PDB file of C-alpha atoms and ligand atoms in Angstrom:
ATOM      1  CA  MET A   1     178.181  40.790 -75.137  1.00  0.00           C
ATOM      2  CA  LYS A   2     180.107  41.117 -78.097  1.00  0.00           C
ATOM      3  CA  VAL A   3     183.263  38.669 -78.840  1.00  0.00           C
ATOM      4  CA  VAL A   4     185.407  37.925 -82.554  1.00  0.00           C
ATOM      5  CA  VAL A   5     186.603  35.447 -84.516  1.00  0.00           C
ATOM      6  CA  ILE A   6     189.038  35.958 -85.417  1.00  0.00           C
ATOM      7  CA  HIS A   7     190.919  33.314 -87.690  1.00  0.00           C
ATOM      8  CA  GLY A   8     194.543  33.681 -89.034  1.00  0.00           C
ATOM      9  CA  PRO A   9     196.146  32.225 -92.910  1.00  0.00           C
ATOM     10  CA  ASN A  10     195.168  29.487 -94.808  1.00  0.00           C
ATOM     11  CA  LEU A  11     192.641  28.915 -92.189  1.00  0.00           C
ATOM     12  CA  ASN A  12     189.651  30.080 -95.123  1.00  0.00           C
ATOM     13  CA  LEU A  13     191.192  26.699 -96.978  1.00  0.00           C
ATOM     14  CA  LEU A  14     188.968  24.618 -93.358  1.00  0.00           C
ATOM     15  CA  GLY A  15     187.712  21.433 -95.675  1.00  0.00           C
ATOM     16  CA  ILE A  16     190.470  21.512 -98.219  1.00  0.00           C
ATOM     17  CA  ARG A  17     193.834  21.929 -96.712  1.00  0.00           C
ATOM     18  CA  GLU A  18     195.462  18.521 -95.293  1.00  0.00           C
ATOM     19  CA  PRO A  19     192.028  17.200 -93.701  1.00  0.00           C
ATOM     20  CA  HIS A  20     194.127  14.365 -91.646  1.00  0.00           C
ATOM     21  CA  ILE A  21     195.272  17.170 -89.727  1.00  0.00           C
ATOM     22  CA  TYR A  22     192.537  20.177 -90.631  1.00  0.00           C
ATOM     23  CA  GLY A  23     189.330  17.697 -89.633  1.00  0.00           C
ATOM     24  CA  ASN A  24     186.456  17.778 -93.094  1.00  0.00           C
ATOM     25  CA  ILE A  25     184.903  20.315 -91.539  1.00  0.00           C
ATOM     26  CA  LYS A  26     184.404  24.370 -93.407  1.00  0.00           C
ATOM     27  CA  LEU A  27     185.325  27.322 -91.420  1.00  0.00           C
ATOM     28  CA  ASP A  28     181.148  28.781 -93.199  1.00  0.00           C
ATOM     29  CA  ASP A  29     179.867  25.593 -91.235  1.00  0.00           C
ATOM     30  CA  ILE A  30     182.492  25.875 -88.083  1.00  0.00           C
ATOM     31  CA  HIS A  31     181.621  29.639 -87.469  1.00  0.00           C
ATOM     32  CA  ARG A  32     176.966  28.608 -88.369  1.00  0.00           C
ATOM     33  CA  MET A  33     177.983  25.621 -84.576  1.00  0.00           C
ATOM     34  CA  LEU A  34     180.278  28.968 -83.235  1.00  0.00           C
ATOM     35  CA  GLU A  35     175.868  30.157 -83.608  1.00  0.00           C
ATOM     36  CA  GLU A  36     174.275  28.700 -82.258  1.00  0.00           C
ATOM     37  CA  ASN A  37     175.513  27.621 -79.084  1.00  0.00           C
ATOM     38  CA  ALA A  38     176.277  32.156 -78.864  1.00  0.00           C
ATOM     39  CA  LYS A  39     173.143  32.977 -79.270  1.00  0.00           C
ATOM     40  CA  ALA A  40     172.088  30.226 -76.039  1.00  0.00           C
ATOM     41  CA  ASN A  41     174.708  32.920 -74.332  1.00  0.00           C
ATOM     42  CA  HIS A  42     173.751  35.824 -75.410  1.00  0.00           C
ATOM     43  CA  ILE A  43     176.603  36.579 -76.649  1.00  0.00           C
ATOM     44  CA  THR A  44     176.651  38.289 -80.192  1.00  0.00           C
ATOM     45  CA  LEU A  45     180.054  37.171 -82.573  1.00  0.00           C
ATOM     46  CA  GLU A  46     181.213  38.759 -85.105  1.00  0.00           C
ATOM     47  CA  PHE A  47     184.089  36.461 -87.759  1.00  0.00           C
ATOM     48  CA  PHE A  48     186.971  37.744 -89.277  1.00  0.00           C
ATOM     49  CA  GLN A  49     189.569  35.927 -91.861  1.00  0.00           C
ATOM     50  CA  SER A  50     192.589  37.147 -92.801  1.00  0.00           C
ATOM     51  CA  ASN A  51     195.471  35.551 -95.180  1.00  0.00           C
ATOM     52  CA  PHE A  52     197.794  38.746 -93.905  1.00  0.00           C
ATOM     53  CA  GLU A  53     198.943  40.286 -90.991  1.00  0.00           C
ATOM     54  CA  GLY A  54     198.150  44.021 -90.961  1.00  0.00           C
ATOM     55  CA  GLU A  55     195.060  43.215 -91.550  1.00  0.00           C
ATOM     56  CA  ILE A  56     194.171  41.021 -88.433  1.00  0.00           C
ATOM     57  CA  ILE A  57     196.486  43.732 -86.074  1.00  0.00           C
ATOM     58  CA  ASP A  58     193.541  46.126 -87.453  1.00  0.00           C
ATOM     59  CA  LYS A  59     190.966  44.045 -86.419  1.00  0.00           C
ATOM     60  CA  ILE A  60     192.453  43.042 -83.554  1.00  0.00           C
ATOM     61  CA  GLN A  61     193.089  46.888 -82.559  1.00  0.00           C
ATOM     62  CA  GLU A  62     189.218  47.799 -83.882  1.00  0.00           C
ATOM     63  CA  CYS A  63     188.048  45.557 -80.633  1.00  0.00           C
ATOM     64  CA  LEU A  64     189.047  48.070 -78.604  1.00  0.00           C
ATOM     65  CA  GLY A  65     186.937  49.525 -77.335  1.00  0.00           C
ATOM     66  CA  THR A  66     184.067  47.551 -79.065  1.00  0.00           C
ATOM     67  CA  ALA A  67     183.632  44.224 -78.057  1.00  0.00           C
ATOM     68  CA  ASP A  68     183.776  42.331 -75.050  1.00  0.00           C
ATOM     69  CA  GLY A  69     186.544  38.725 -75.593  1.00  0.00           C
ATOM     70  CA  ILE A  70     188.637  37.610 -78.881  1.00  0.00           C
ATOM     71  CA  ILE A  71     189.022  34.207 -79.740  1.00  0.00           C
ATOM     72  CA  ILE A  72     192.248  33.719 -82.398  1.00  0.00           C
ATOM     73  CA  ASN A  73     193.536  31.563 -83.672  1.00  0.00           C
ATOM     74  CA  PRO A  74     196.707  33.062 -85.059  1.00  0.00           C
ATOM     75  CA  ALA A  75     197.310  30.158 -87.356  1.00  0.00           C
ATOM     76  CA  ALA A  76     201.658  29.484 -88.157  1.00  0.00           C
ATOM     77  CA  TYR A  77     201.463  34.082 -87.083  1.00  0.00           C
ATOM     78  CA  ALA A  78     201.930  32.304 -83.461  1.00  0.00           C
ATOM     79  CA  HIS A  79     204.789  30.348 -84.602  1.00  0.00           C
ATOM     80  CA  THR A  80     206.285  33.883 -86.006  1.00  0.00           C
ATOM     81  CA  SER A  81     203.873  37.151 -84.735  1.00  0.00           C
ATOM     82  CA  ILE A  82     206.137  39.212 -82.281  1.00  0.00           C
ATOM     83  CA  ALA A  83     203.346  42.354 -84.239  1.00  0.00           C
ATOM     84  CA  ILE A  84     200.190  40.137 -83.619  1.00  0.00           C
ATOM     85  CA  ARG A  85     201.578  39.162 -79.893  1.00  0.00           C
ATOM     86  CA  ASP A  86     202.066  42.901 -80.009  1.00  0.00           C
ATOM     87  CA  ALA A  87     198.555  44.635 -80.979  1.00  0.00           C
ATOM     88  CA  LEU A  88     196.818  41.310 -77.999  1.00  0.00           C
ATOM     89  CA  ALA A  89     198.777  42.644 -75.388  1.00  0.00           C
ATOM     90  CA  ALA A  90     198.092  46.108 -76.389  1.00  0.00           C
ATOM     91  CA  VAL A  91     194.032  45.743 -77.182  1.00  0.00           C
ATOM     92  CA  HIS A  92     194.178  43.061 -73.170  1.00  0.00           C
ATOM     93  CA  LEU A  93     190.649  41.701 -73.800  1.00  0.00           C
ATOM     94  CA  PRO A  94     190.033  39.066 -72.288  1.00  0.00           C
ATOM     95  CA  THR A  95     191.330  36.357 -75.277  1.00  0.00           C
ATOM     96  CA  ILE A  96     191.733  33.046 -76.112  1.00  0.00           C
ATOM     97  CA  GLU A  97     194.362  31.413 -78.620  1.00  0.00           C
ATOM     98  CA  VAL A  98     192.703  28.301 -80.405  1.00  0.00           C
ATOM     99  CA  HIS A  99     194.253  26.168 -82.489  1.00  0.00           C
ATOM    100  CA  LEU A 100     192.308  22.817 -84.646  1.00  0.00           C
ATOM    101  CA  SER A 101     195.423  20.365 -84.629  1.00  0.00           C
ATOM    102  CA  ASN A 102     197.845  19.770 -80.898  1.00  0.00           C
ATOM    103  CA  ILE A 103     201.044  22.532 -82.277  1.00  0.00           C
ATOM    104  CA  TYR A 104     202.932  20.118 -78.788  1.00  0.00           C
ATOM    105  CA  ALA A 105     202.477  17.149 -81.335  1.00  0.00           C
ATOM    106  CA  ARG A 106     203.765  18.173 -85.243  1.00  0.00           C
ATOM    107  CA  GLU A 107     206.999  19.902 -85.428  1.00  0.00           C
ATOM    108  CA  GLU A 108     208.935  21.194 -83.718  1.00  0.00           C
ATOM    109  CA  PHE A 109     208.372  24.896 -85.145  1.00  0.00           C
ATOM    110  CA  ARG A 110     204.759  24.750 -83.737  1.00  0.00           C
ATOM    111  CA  HIS A 111     205.696  24.752 -79.951  1.00  0.00           C
ATOM    112  CA  LYS A 112     206.455  27.585 -79.364  1.00  0.00           C
ATOM    113  CA  SER A 113     203.734  30.475 -79.537  1.00  0.00           C
ATOM    114  CA  LEU A 114     204.245  33.933 -79.898  1.00  0.00           C
ATOM    115  CA  THR A 115     201.018  34.963 -78.791  1.00  0.00           C
ATOM    116  CA  ALA A 116     200.325  32.466 -75.865  1.00  0.00           C
ATOM    117  CA  PRO A 117     201.624  34.535 -73.081  1.00  0.00           C
ATOM    118  CA  VAL A 118     199.819  37.736 -73.829  1.00  0.00           C
ATOM    119  CA  VAL A 119     197.159  35.587 -73.856  1.00  0.00           C
ATOM    120  CA  THR A 120     194.084  34.647 -70.809  1.00  0.00           C
ATOM    121  CA  GLY A 121     194.403  30.777 -72.218  1.00  0.00           C
ATOM    122  CA  VAL A 122     194.955  28.289 -75.348  1.00  0.00           C
ATOM    123  CA  ILE A 123     193.313  25.238 -76.200  1.00  0.00           C
ATOM    124  CA  SER A 124     194.855  22.173 -78.553  1.00  0.00           C
ATOM    125  CA  GLY A 125     193.775  20.013 -80.316  1.00  0.00           C
ATOM    126  CA  PHE A 126     189.926  19.528 -80.172  1.00  0.00           C
ATOM    127  CA  GLY A 127     189.706  20.391 -84.404  1.00  0.00           C
ATOM    128  CA  ALA A 128     186.170  21.585 -84.396  1.00  0.00           C
ATOM    129  CA  GLY A 129     185.256  21.100 -81.082  1.00  0.00           C
ATOM    130  CA  THR A 130     188.422  23.425 -80.079  1.00  0.00           C
ATOM    131  CA  TYR A 131     186.267  26.266 -80.702  1.00  0.00           C
ATOM    132  CA  GLN A 132     183.010  25.333 -78.887  1.00  0.00           C
ATOM    133  CA  LEU A 133     185.387  24.938 -76.499  1.00  0.00           C
ATOM    134  CA  ALA A 134     187.780  28.205 -76.721  1.00  0.00           C
ATOM    135  CA  LEU A 135     183.805  30.196 -76.188  1.00  0.00           C
ATOM    136  CA  LEU A 136     182.437  28.165 -73.579  1.00  0.00           C
ATOM    137  CA  ALA A 137     185.654  29.282 -71.552  1.00  0.00           C
ATOM    138  CA  MET A 138     184.570  32.607 -73.004  1.00  0.00           C
ATOM    139  CA  HIS A 139     181.487  33.175 -71.064  1.00  0.00           C
ATOM    140  CA  GLN A 140     183.138  31.770 -68.489  1.00  0.00           C
ATOM    141  CA  ILE A 141     185.702  34.103 -68.238  1.00  0.00           C
ATOM    142  CA  LEU A 142     182.656  37.231 -69.244  1.00  0.00           C
ATOM    143  CA  ALA A 143     180.403  36.251 -66.463  1.00  0.00           C
ATOM    144  CA  GLU A 144     182.596  36.474 -64.296  1.00  0.00           C
ATOM    145  CA  ILE A 145     183.939  39.868 -65.206  1.00  0.00           C
ATOM    146  CA  ALA A 146     179.750  40.645 -65.457  1.00  0.00           C
ATOM    147  CA  HIS A 147     179.205  39.311 -61.755  1.00  0.00           C
ATOM    148  CA  LEU A 148     183.022  41.788 -60.049  1.00  0.00           C
ATOM    149  CA  LYS A 149     181.762  45.114 -61.815  1.00  0.00           C
ATOM    150  CA  ALA A 150     178.165  43.609 -60.480  1.00  0.00           C
ATOM    151  CA  GLN A 151     180.069  43.672 -56.595  1.00  0.00           C
ATOM    152  CA  GLN A 152     181.936  46.749 -57.265  1.00  0.00           C
ATOM    153  CA  GLY A 153     179.283  48.709 -58.182  1.00  0.00           C
ATOM    154  CA  ASN A 154     176.405  47.404 -55.367  1.00  0.00           C
ATOM    155  CA  LYS A 155     179.811  48.667 -53.087  1.00  0.00           C
ATOM    156  CA  ALA A 156     180.116  52.185 -54.384  1.00  0.00           C
ATOM    157  CA  GLN A 157     176.318  52.137 -53.838  1.00  0.00           C
TER     158      GLN A 157
HETATM  159  C1  DQA B   1     196.639  25.920 -86.630  1.00  0.00           C
HETATM  160  C2  DQA B   1     198.069  25.433 -86.627  1.00  0.00           C
HETATM  161  C3  DQA B   1     198.854  26.147 -86.312  1.00  0.00           C
HETATM  162  O1  DQA B   1     200.354  25.480 -86.884  1.00  0.00           O
HETATM  163  C4  DQA B   1     199.680  26.450 -88.108  1.00  0.00           C
HETATM  164  O2  DQA B   1     199.901  27.289 -88.838  1.00  0.00           O
HETATM  165  C5  DQA B   1     198.128  26.689 -88.947  1.00  0.00           C
HETATM  166  C6  DQA B   1     196.509  26.108 -87.934  1.00  0.00           C
HETATM  167  C7  DQA B   1     195.926  24.996 -86.225  1.00  0.00           C
HETATM  168  O3  DQA B   1     194.681  25.680 -85.697  1.00  0.00           O
HETATM  169  O4  DQA B   1     195.960  24.162 -85.499  1.00  0.00           O
HETATM  170  O5  DQA B   1     198.265  27.595 -89.799  1.00  0.00           O
HETATM  171  O6  DQA B   1     197.504  27.529 -85.802  1.00  0.00           O
END
């Protein structure tokens, strides 16, 4: 099982960027923590960060036929990007949107996520732990899909 973890703009600055909101943890530290959990659950992870909308769209499209699921923090693009929403809807993979901060407890312009309606679920507000929760959820979703496929296979025989 392969899951692609996509980070949007400014998330490369985690640890430096507004630590009172996003914490002191760096993106590499989050990746290390995720890798440990993924290994234990037989999930292969690929990490991708970009500050460019088009590159994020290309990466989402690349997931079609090559990945089983997506964990994405679209960052500010969650609030603005119809194009990223359309890409997520197009590939139609199990997808979890994450936000380190609780976007509903912040400025009003962050309360709306354009991407949220086309993903499987959203986890927001648990700092770096948000990504761990997303991996846990993704593991459950993928196990459920595998189980359903096995059942269908048994019925077909
Ligand atoms: C964020 C929340 C967004 O509103 C913001 O623009 C970000 C980070 C989060 O992880 O809390 O860049 O997605």
